[in-house]
């Protein structure tokens, strides 16, 4: 397997190349949740994720954490919501820019707080994290792996893990559902897709290979070190999941008014 990194446009450049590639199983793409965001976020998309790509299966998921600077009075999500509702712009969220997953979850929080929280976009989640560490903004949604190092050092406070289950890296931190806000759940998932028209037998063979890799002890050990969870699914399960994700994030994008060229 040869990795051909084609960055840019939220992953759309690389995805478009695969969507137009020969459907022989030799050109595939690893996509993230941005695949579900792009159809609504971008005014013009050169491919249709549901028509031009054939799902192979999910391979991994990386949970996110809602964290705040220690100077922020809130110690729970509910307290942060109350704090935000008390005064316009009282609670500020740093994000990686319009359309990023952390930005969309910040928009969901803004809706929960009746539009009272302030969303501050940065050029990437790393600058946003630095801004939170310095107290420039109150909060941000960052990966569990990134949050754990700062929480353990006392530089940040984690309010919730935005995933179905608690993270082994932050076992004492409740999930967003346990905190009372299941709508804040935001897992950065990874999945494999091939060009539409790829023979079912080829899709099945690729799915079996990735399922085997995800289940291996070596993969699980490597993933655990960075707070990532191995996953597997059938092509049909991934296809259904993708439809739901496109519907979910499409609504959030439309409600927020975010757009990209």
PDB file of N, CA, C and O in Angstrom, residues 156-222:
ATOM      1  N   UNK A 156      -5.430  22.647  31.793  1.00  0.00           N
ATOM      2  CA  UNK A 156      -6.796  22.718  31.290  1.00  0.00           C
ATOM      3  C   UNK A 156      -7.710  21.902  32.203  1.00  0.00           C
ATOM      4  O   UNK A 156      -7.243  21.039  32.956  1.00  0.00           O
ATOM      5  N   UNK A 157      -9.006  22.150  32.086  1.00  0.00           N
ATOM      6  CA  UNK A 157     -10.000  21.363  32.817  1.00  0.00           C
ATOM      7  C   UNK A 157     -10.929  20.726  31.784  1.00  0.00           C
ATOM      8  O   UNK A 157     -11.478  21.430  30.923  1.00  0.00           O
ATOM      9  N   UNK A 158     -11.091  19.430  31.856  1.00  0.00           N
ATOM     10  CA  UNK A 158     -11.972  18.717  30.925  1.00  0.00           C
ATOM     11  C   UNK A 158     -13.366  18.620  31.520  1.00  0.00           C
ATOM     12  O   UNK A 158     -13.534  18.166  32.654  1.00  0.00           O
ATOM     13  N   UNK A 159     -14.378  19.043  30.754  1.00  0.00           N
ATOM     14  CA  UNK A 159     -15.757  19.008  31.245  1.00  0.00           C
ATOM     15  C   UNK A 159     -16.518  17.780  30.754  1.00  0.00           C
ATOM     16  O   UNK A 159     -17.393  17.277  31.454  1.00  0.00           O
ATOM     17  N   UNK A 160     -16.192  17.309  29.551  1.00  0.00           N
ATOM     18  CA  UNK A 160     -16.896  16.143  29.013  1.00  0.00           C
ATOM     19  C   UNK A 160     -16.124  15.533  27.855  1.00  0.00           C
ATOM     20  O   UNK A 160     -15.465  16.238  27.091  1.00  0.00           O
ATOM     21  N   UNK A 161     -16.218  14.211  27.755  1.00  0.00           N
ATOM     22  CA  UNK A 161     -15.705  13.500  26.594  1.00  0.00           C
ATOM     23  C   UNK A 161     -16.870  13.362  25.628  1.00  0.00           C
ATOM     24  O   UNK A 161     -17.919  12.813  25.990  1.00  0.00           O
ATOM     25  N   UNK A 162     -16.716  13.877  24.424  1.00  0.00           N
ATOM     26  CA  UNK A 162     -17.834  13.946  23.474  1.00  0.00           C
ATOM     27  C   UNK A 162     -17.922  12.663  22.653  1.00  0.00           C
ATOM     28  O   UNK A 162     -17.751  12.644  21.433  1.00  0.00           O
ATOM     29  N   UNK A 163     -18.194  11.565  23.356  1.00  0.00           N
ATOM     30  CA  UNK A 163     -18.229  10.239  22.742  1.00  0.00           C
ATOM     31  C   UNK A 163     -19.215   9.358  23.508  1.00  0.00           C
ATOM     32  O   UNK A 163     -19.618   9.703  24.626  1.00  0.00           O
ATOM     33  N   UNK A 164     -19.608   8.217  22.933  1.00  0.00           N
ATOM     34  CA  UNK A 164     -20.554   7.330  23.618  1.00  0.00           C
ATOM     35  C   UNK A 164     -20.010   6.768  24.931  1.00  0.00           C
ATOM     36  O   UNK A 164     -20.763   6.493  25.862  1.00  0.00           O
ATOM     37  N   UNK A 165     -18.682   6.581  24.997  1.00  0.00           N
ATOM     38  CA  UNK A 165     -18.068   5.993  26.187  1.00  0.00           C
ATOM     39  C   UNK A 165     -16.952   6.886  26.720  1.00  0.00           C
ATOM     40  O   UNK A 165     -16.364   7.677  25.980  1.00  0.00           O
ATOM     41  N   UNK A 166     -16.644   6.728  27.991  1.00  0.00           N
ATOM     42  CA  UNK A 166     -15.545   7.475  28.583  1.00  0.00           C
ATOM     43  C   UNK A 166     -14.219   7.005  27.982  1.00  0.00           C
ATOM     44  O   UNK A 166     -14.093   5.874  27.520  1.00  0.00           O
ATOM     45  N   UNK A 167     -13.233   7.876  28.014  1.00  0.00           N
ATOM     46  CA  UNK A 167     -11.915   7.549  27.470  1.00  0.00           C
ATOM     47  C   UNK A 167     -11.009   7.005  28.575  1.00  0.00           C
ATOM     48  O   UNK A 167     -11.051   7.475  29.714  1.00  0.00           O
ATOM     49  N   UNK A 168     -10.197   6.031  28.213  1.00  0.00           N
ATOM     50  CA  UNK A 168      -9.240   5.490  29.178  1.00  0.00           C
ATOM     51  C   UNK A 168      -8.172   6.519  29.524  1.00  0.00           C
ATOM     52  O   UNK A 168      -7.524   6.414  30.561  1.00  0.00           O
ATOM     53  N   UNK A 169      -8.003   7.532  28.659  1.00  0.00           N
ATOM     54  CA  UNK A 169      -7.018   8.577  28.934  1.00  0.00           C
ATOM     55  C   UNK A 169      -7.551   9.582  29.953  1.00  0.00           C
ATOM     56  O   UNK A 169      -6.773  10.228  30.654  1.00  0.00           O
ATOM     57  N   UNK A 170      -8.898   9.712  30.018  1.00  0.00           N
ATOM     58  CA  UNK A 170      -9.536  10.625  30.976  1.00  0.00           C
ATOM     59  C   UNK A 170     -10.736   9.899  31.599  1.00  0.00           C
ATOM     60  O   UNK A 170     -11.897  10.280  31.387  1.00  0.00           O
ATOM     61  N   UNK A 171     -10.478   8.839  32.348  1.00  0.00           N
ATOM     62  CA  UNK A 171     -11.561   7.988  32.857  1.00  0.00           C
ATOM     63  C   UNK A 171     -12.540   8.672  33.807  1.00  0.00           C
ATOM     64  O   UNK A 171     -13.680   8.225  33.951  1.00  0.00           O
ATOM     65  N   UNK A 172     -12.126   9.743  34.464  1.00  0.00           N
ATOM     66  CA  UNK A 172     -13.009  10.424  35.421  1.00  0.00           C
ATOM     67  C   UNK A 172     -13.905  11.472  34.763  1.00  0.00           C
ATOM     68  O   UNK A 172     -14.801  12.021  35.406  1.00  0.00           O
ATOM     69  N   UNK A 173     -13.653  11.748  33.502  1.00  0.00           N
ATOM     70  CA  UNK A 173     -14.426  12.768  32.787  1.00  0.00           C
ATOM     71  C   UNK A 173     -15.683  12.136  32.192  1.00  0.00           C
ATOM     72  O   UNK A 173     -15.593  11.162  31.451  1.00  0.00           O
ATOM     73  N   UNK A 174     -16.863  12.679  32.493  1.00  0.00           N
ATOM     74  CA  UNK A 174     -18.114  12.092  31.987  1.00  0.00           C
ATOM     75  C   UNK A 174     -18.270  12.283  30.484  1.00  0.00           C
ATOM     76  O   UNK A 174     -17.644  13.165  29.887  1.00  0.00           O
ATOM     77  N   UNK A 175     -19.106  11.460  29.874  1.00  0.00           N
ATOM     78  CA  UNK A 175     -19.422  11.643  28.459  1.00  0.00           C
ATOM     79  C   UNK A 175     -20.406  12.809  28.343  1.00  0.00           C
ATOM     80  O   UNK A 175     -20.996  13.241  29.341  1.00  0.00           O
ATOM     81  N   UNK A 176     -20.594  13.296  27.136  1.00  0.00           N
ATOM     82  CA  UNK A 176     -21.534  14.397  26.931  1.00  0.00           C
ATOM     83  C   UNK A 176     -22.950  13.974  27.312  1.00  0.00           C
ATOM     84  O   UNK A 176     -23.727  14.771  27.847  1.00  0.00           O
ATOM     85  N   UNK A 177     -23.293  12.690  27.085  1.00  0.00           N
ATOM     86  CA  UNK A 177     -24.614  12.195  27.458  1.00  0.00           C
ATOM     87  C   UNK A 177     -24.753  12.173  28.973  1.00  0.00           C
ATOM     88  O   UNK A 177     -25.785  12.573  29.532  1.00  0.00           O
ATOM     89  N   UNK A 178     -23.711  11.697  29.665  1.00  0.00           N
ATOM     90  CA  UNK A 178     -23.736  11.675  31.130  1.00  0.00           C
ATOM     91  C   UNK A 178     -23.828  13.090  31.693  1.00  0.00           C
ATOM     92  O   UNK A 178     -24.420  13.308  32.755  1.00  0.00           O
ATOM     93  N   UNK A 179     -23.254  14.042  30.966  1.00  0.00           N
ATOM     94  CA  UNK A 179     -23.280  15.436  31.411  1.00  0.00           C
ATOM     95  C   UNK A 179     -24.625  16.098  31.126  1.00  0.00           C
ATOM     96  O   UNK A 179     -24.877  17.219  31.564  1.00  0.00           O
ATOM     97  N   UNK A 180     -25.495  15.396  30.378  1.00  0.00           N
ATOM     98  CA  UNK A 180     -26.820  15.932  30.094  1.00  0.00           C
ATOM     99  C   UNK A 180     -26.976  16.578  28.732  1.00  0.00           C
ATOM    100  O   UNK A 180     -28.032  17.147  28.429  1.00  0.00           O
ATOM    101  N   UNK A 181     -25.944  16.462  27.883  1.00  0.00           N
ATOM    102  CA  UNK A 181     -25.999  17.102  26.574  1.00  0.00           C
ATOM    103  C   UNK A 181     -25.527  16.141  25.478  1.00  0.00           C
ATOM    104  O   UNK A 181     -24.454  16.308  24.888  1.00  0.00           O
ATOM    105  N   UNK A 182     -26.334  15.118  25.153  1.00  0.00           N
ATOM    106  CA  UNK A 182     -25.948  14.123  24.141  1.00  0.00           C
ATOM    107  C   UNK A 182     -25.733  14.731  22.760  1.00  0.00           C
ATOM    108  O   UNK A 182     -24.999  14.168  21.943  1.00  0.00           O
ATOM    109  N   UNK A 183     -26.365  15.888  22.492  1.00  0.00           N
ATOM    110  CA  UNK A 183     -26.229  16.524  21.170  1.00  0.00           C
ATOM    111  C   UNK A 183     -24.826  17.065  20.929  1.00  0.00           C
ATOM    112  O   UNK A 183     -24.473  17.428  19.801  1.00  0.00           O
ATOM    113  N   UNK A 184     -23.996  17.101  21.970  1.00  0.00           N
ATOM    114  CA  UNK A 184     -22.622  17.588  21.817  1.00  0.00           C
ATOM    115  C   UNK A 184     -21.653  16.475  21.386  1.00  0.00           C
ATOM    116  O   UNK A 184     -20.479  16.744  21.143  1.00  0.00           O
ATOM    117  N   UNK A 185     -22.144  15.268  21.284  1.00  0.00           N
ATOM    118  CA  UNK A 185     -21.261  14.156  20.907  1.00  0.00           C
ATOM    119  C   UNK A 185     -20.592  14.434  19.565  1.00  0.00           C
ATOM    120  O   UNK A 185     -21.246  14.807  18.591  1.00  0.00           O
ATOM    121  N   UNK A 186     -19.282  14.275  19.518  1.00  0.00           N
ATOM    122  CA  UNK A 186     -18.533  14.567  18.286  1.00  0.00           C
ATOM    123  C   UNK A 186     -17.292  13.698  18.204  1.00  0.00           C
ATOM    124  O   UNK A 186     -16.266  14.003  18.795  1.00  0.00           O
ATOM    125  N   UNK A 187     -17.414  12.606  17.477  1.00  0.00           N
ATOM    126  CA  UNK A 187     -16.294  11.675  17.309  1.00  0.00           C
ATOM    127  C   UNK A 187     -15.702  11.861  15.917  1.00  0.00           C
ATOM    128  O   UNK A 187     -16.423  11.864  14.919  1.00  0.00           O
ATOM    129  N   UNK A 188     -14.396  12.043  15.870  1.00  0.00           N
ATOM    130  CA  UNK A 188     -13.721  12.154  14.581  1.00  0.00           C
ATOM    131  C   UNK A 188     -13.495  10.747  14.044  1.00  0.00           C
ATOM    132  O   UNK A 188     -12.598  10.043  14.487  1.00  0.00           O
ATOM    133  N   UNK A 189     -14.350  10.314  13.124  1.00  0.00           N
ATOM    134  CA  UNK A 189     -14.250   8.957  12.608  1.00  0.00           C
ATOM    135  C   UNK A 189     -13.418   8.892  11.328  1.00  0.00           C
ATOM    136  O   UNK A 189     -13.247   9.894  10.633  1.00  0.00           O
ATOM    137  N   UNK A 190     -12.930   7.712  11.048  1.00  0.00           N
ATOM    138  CA  UNK A 190     -12.137   7.460   9.834  1.00  0.00           C
ATOM    139  C   UNK A 190     -12.730   6.258   9.106  1.00  0.00           C
ATOM    140  O   UNK A 190     -13.032   5.236   9.722  1.00  0.00           O
ATOM    141  N   UNK A 191     -12.891   6.417   7.798  1.00  0.00           N
ATOM    142  CA  UNK A 191     -13.441   5.324   7.018  1.00  0.00           C
ATOM    143  C   UNK A 191     -12.789   5.220   5.652  1.00  0.00           C
ATOM    144  O   UNK A 191     -12.219   6.191   5.152  1.00  0.00           O
ATOM    145  N   UNK A 192     -12.845   4.036   5.076  1.00  0.00           N
ATOM    146  CA  UNK A 192     -12.258   3.779   3.769  1.00  0.00           C
ATOM    147  C   UNK A 192     -13.348   3.697   2.706  1.00  0.00           C
ATOM    148  O   UNK A 192     -14.398   3.082   2.926  1.00  0.00           O
ATOM    149  N   UNK A 193     -13.077   4.328   1.553  1.00  0.00           N
ATOM    150  CA  UNK A 193     -14.025   4.289   0.439  1.00  0.00           C
ATOM    151  C   UNK A 193     -13.287   4.073  -0.869  1.00  0.00           C
ATOM    152  O   UNK A 193     -12.113   4.420  -1.007  1.00  0.00           O
ATOM    153  N   UNK A 194     -13.995   3.512  -1.833  1.00  0.00           N
ATOM    154  CA  UNK A 194     -13.448   3.270  -3.171  1.00  0.00           C
ATOM    155  C   UNK A 194     -14.330   3.992  -4.186  1.00  0.00           C
ATOM    156  O   UNK A 194     -15.406   4.501  -3.837  1.00  0.00           O
ATOM    157  N   UNK A 195     -13.899   4.081  -5.427  1.00  0.00           N
ATOM    158  CA  UNK A 195     -14.754   4.705  -6.448  1.00  0.00           C
ATOM    159  C   UNK A 195     -16.046   3.921  -6.623  1.00  0.00           C
ATOM    160  O   UNK A 195     -16.063   2.687  -6.483  1.00  0.00           O
ATOM    161  N   UNK A 196     -17.150   4.618  -6.902  1.00  0.00           N
ATOM    162  CA  UNK A 196     -18.413   3.936  -7.178  1.00  0.00           C
ATOM    163  C   UNK A 196     -18.226   3.003  -8.365  1.00  0.00           C
ATOM    164  O   UNK A 196     -17.487   3.310  -9.297  1.00  0.00           O
ATOM    165  N   UNK A 197     -18.877   1.860  -8.310  1.00  0.00           N
ATOM    166  CA  UNK A 197     -18.747   0.892  -9.400  1.00  0.00           C
ATOM    167  C   UNK A 197     -17.694  -0.166  -9.142  1.00  0.00           C
ATOM    168  O   UNK A 197     -17.539  -1.096  -9.944  1.00  0.00           O
ATOM    169  N   UNK A 198     -16.966  -0.042  -8.030  1.00  0.00           N
ATOM    170  CA  UNK A 198     -15.984  -1.072  -7.672  1.00  0.00           C
ATOM    171  C   UNK A 198     -16.741  -2.378  -7.415  1.00  0.00           C
ATOM    172  O   UNK A 198     -17.735  -2.374  -6.674  1.00  0.00           O
ATOM    173  N   UNK A 199     -16.326  -3.500  -7.987  1.00  0.00           N
ATOM    174  CA  UNK A 199     -17.045  -4.764  -7.830  1.00  0.00           C
ATOM    175  C   UNK A 199     -17.257  -5.149  -6.365  1.00  0.00           C
ATOM    176  O   UNK A 199     -16.354  -4.972  -5.542  1.00  0.00           O
ATOM    177  N   UNK A 200     -18.427  -5.642  -6.013  1.00  0.00           N
ATOM    178  CA  UNK A 200     -18.736  -6.039  -4.639  1.00  0.00           C
ATOM    179  C   UNK A 200     -17.710  -7.002  -4.048  1.00  0.00           C
ATOM    180  O   UNK A 200     -17.387  -6.914  -2.854  1.00  0.00           O
ATOM    181  N   UNK A 201     -17.186  -7.916  -4.863  1.00  0.00           N
ATOM    182  CA  UNK A 201     -16.204  -8.882  -4.365  1.00  0.00           C
ATOM    183  C   UNK A 201     -14.927  -8.172  -3.912  1.00  0.00           C
ATOM    184  O   UNK A 201     -14.291  -8.570  -2.923  1.00  0.00           O
ATOM    185  N   UNK A 202     -14.550  -7.106  -4.630  1.00  0.00           N
ATOM    186  CA  UNK A 202     -13.358  -6.339  -4.280  1.00  0.00           C
ATOM    187  C   UNK A 202     -13.609  -5.554  -2.994  1.00  0.00           C
ATOM    188  O   UNK A 202     -12.746  -5.499  -2.102  1.00  0.00           O
ATOM    189  N   UNK A 203     -14.787  -4.954  -2.884  1.00  0.00           N
ATOM    190  CA  UNK A 203     -15.162  -4.217  -1.670  1.00  0.00           C
ATOM    191  C   UNK A 203     -15.110  -5.154  -0.460  1.00  0.00           C
ATOM    192  O   UNK A 203     -14.582  -4.801   0.608  1.00  0.00           O
ATOM    193  N   UNK A 204     -15.642  -6.345  -0.614  1.00  0.00           N
ATOM    194  CA  UNK A 204     -15.656  -7.333   0.470  1.00  0.00           C
ATOM    195  C   UNK A 204     -14.242  -7.719   0.879  1.00  0.00           C
ATOM    196  O   UNK A 204     -13.928  -7.799   2.076  1.00  0.00           O
ATOM    197  N   UNK A 205     -13.387  -7.925  -0.102  1.00  0.00           N
ATOM    198  CA  UNK A 205     -12.003  -8.311   0.205  1.00  0.00           C
ATOM    199  C   UNK A 205     -11.275  -7.190   0.947  1.00  0.00           C
ATOM    200  O   UNK A 205     -10.548  -7.440   1.908  1.00  0.00           O
ATOM    201  N   UNK A 206     -11.460  -5.956   0.519  1.00  0.00           N
ATOM    202  CA  UNK A 206     -10.837  -4.820   1.193  1.00  0.00           C
ATOM    203  C   UNK A 206     -11.394  -4.649   2.607  1.00  0.00           C
ATOM    204  O   UNK A 206     -10.650  -4.384   3.556  1.00  0.00           O
ATOM    205  N   UNK A 207     -12.693  -4.824   2.757  1.00  0.00           N
ATOM    206  CA  UNK A 207     -13.322  -4.714   4.070  1.00  0.00           C
ATOM    207  C   UNK A 207     -12.742  -5.753   5.034  1.00  0.00           C
ATOM    208  O   UNK A 207     -12.427  -5.446   6.197  1.00  0.00           O
ATOM    209  N   UNK A 208     -12.580  -6.969   4.565  1.00  0.00           N
ATOM    210  CA  UNK A 208     -12.025  -8.035   5.407  1.00  0.00           C
ATOM    211  C   UNK A 208     -10.592  -7.728   5.816  1.00  0.00           C
ATOM    212  O   UNK A 208     -10.187  -7.985   6.961  1.00  0.00           O
ATOM    213  N   UNK A 209      -9.822  -7.131   4.903  1.00  0.00           N
ATOM    214  CA  UNK A 209      -8.427  -6.802   5.198  1.00  0.00           C
ATOM    215  C   UNK A 209      -8.341  -5.715   6.271  1.00  0.00           C
ATOM    216  O   UNK A 209      -7.578  -5.831   7.241  1.00  0.00           O
ATOM    217  N   UNK A 210      -9.143  -4.657   6.128  1.00  0.00           N
ATOM    218  CA  UNK A 210      -9.111  -3.565   7.106  1.00  0.00           C
ATOM    219  C   UNK A 210      -9.674  -4.003   8.460  1.00  0.00           C
ATOM    220  O   UNK A 210      -9.214  -3.556   9.507  1.00  0.00           O
ATOM    221  N   UNK A 211     -10.655  -4.882   8.439  1.00  0.00           N
ATOM    222  CA  UNK A 211     -11.213  -5.405   9.695  1.00  0.00           C
ATOM    223  C   UNK A 211     -10.148  -6.200  10.443  1.00  0.00           C
ATOM    224  O   UNK A 211     -10.012  -6.093  11.669  1.00  0.00           O
ATOM    225  N   UNK A 212      -9.384  -6.981   9.706  1.00  0.00           N
ATOM    226  CA  UNK A 212      -8.304  -7.786  10.305  1.00  0.00           C
ATOM    227  C   UNK A 212      -7.245  -6.880  10.914  1.00  0.00           C
ATOM    228  O   UNK A 212      -6.751  -7.111  12.021  1.00  0.00           O
ATOM    229  N   UNK A 213      -6.894  -5.819  10.180  1.00  0.00           N
ATOM    230  CA  UNK A 213      -5.862  -4.886  10.648  1.00  0.00           C
ATOM    231  C   UNK A 213      -6.331  -4.161  11.914  1.00  0.00           C
ATOM    232  O   UNK A 213      -5.587  -4.029  12.886  1.00  0.00           O
ATOM    233  N   UNK A 214      -7.570  -3.688  11.913  1.00  0.00           N
ATOM    234  CA  UNK A 214      -8.102  -2.956  13.062  1.00  0.00           C
ATOM    235  C   UNK A 214      -8.162  -3.822  14.313  1.00  0.00           C
ATOM    236  O   UNK A 214      -8.038  -3.323  15.436  1.00  0.00           O
ATOM    237  N   UNK A 215      -8.369  -5.133  14.111  1.00  0.00           N
ATOM    238  CA  UNK A 215      -8.506  -6.044  15.247  1.00  0.00           C
ATOM    239  C   UNK A 215      -7.163  -6.541  15.773  1.00  0.00           C
ATOM    240  O   UNK A 215      -7.106  -7.149  16.849  1.00  0.00           O
ATOM    241  N   UNK A 216      -6.077  -6.262  15.051  1.00  0.00           N
ATOM    242  CA  UNK A 216      -4.769  -6.785  15.467  1.00  0.00           C
ATOM    243  C   UNK A 216      -4.277  -6.112  16.745  1.00  0.00           C
ATOM    244  O   UNK A 216      -4.567  -4.946  17.011  1.00  0.00           O
ATOM    245  N   UNK A 217      -3.523  -6.849  17.527  1.00  0.00           N
ATOM    246  CA  UNK A 217      -3.001  -6.342  18.802  1.00  0.00           C
ATOM    247  C   UNK A 217      -2.079  -5.146  18.588  1.00  0.00           C
ATOM    248  O   UNK A 217      -2.100  -4.189  19.364  1.00  0.00           O
ATOM    249  N   UNK A 218      -1.285  -5.189  17.524  1.00  0.00           N
ATOM    250  CA  UNK A 218      -0.354  -4.095  17.243  1.00  0.00           C
ATOM    251  C   UNK A 218      -1.102  -2.798  16.956  1.00  0.00           C
ATOM    252  O   UNK A 218      -0.752  -1.733  17.462  1.00  0.00           O
ATOM    253  N   UNK A 219      -2.159  -2.896  16.144  1.00  0.00           N
ATOM    254  CA  UNK A 219      -2.956  -1.707  15.813  1.00  0.00           C
ATOM    255  C   UNK A 219      -3.623  -1.148  17.061  1.00  0.00           C
ATOM    256  O   UNK A 219      -3.601   0.063  17.301  1.00  0.00           O
ATOM    257  N   UNK A 220      -4.204  -2.018  17.866  1.00  0.00           N
ATOM    258  CA  UNK A 220      -4.886  -1.571  19.083  1.00  0.00           C
ATOM    259  C   UNK A 220      -3.916  -0.884  20.042  1.00  0.00           C
ATOM    260  O   UNK A 220      -4.256   0.119  20.668  1.00  0.00           O
ATOM    261  N   UNK A 221      -2.724  -1.406  20.135  1.00  0.00           N
ATOM    262  CA  UNK A 221      -1.723  -0.811  21.028  1.00  0.00           C
ATOM    263  C   UNK A 221      -1.298   0.571  20.536  1.00  0.00           C
ATOM    264  O   UNK A 221      -1.201   1.521  21.324  1.00  0.00           O
ATOM    265  N   UNK A 222      -1.062   0.685  19.239  1.00  0.00           N
ATOM    266  CA  UNK A 222      -0.660   1.972  18.660  1.00  0.00           C
ATOM    267  C   UNK A 222      -1.783   3.003  18.791  1.00  0.00           C
ATOM    268  O   UNK A 222      -1.542   4.152  19.127  1.00  0.00           O
TER     269      UNK A 222
END
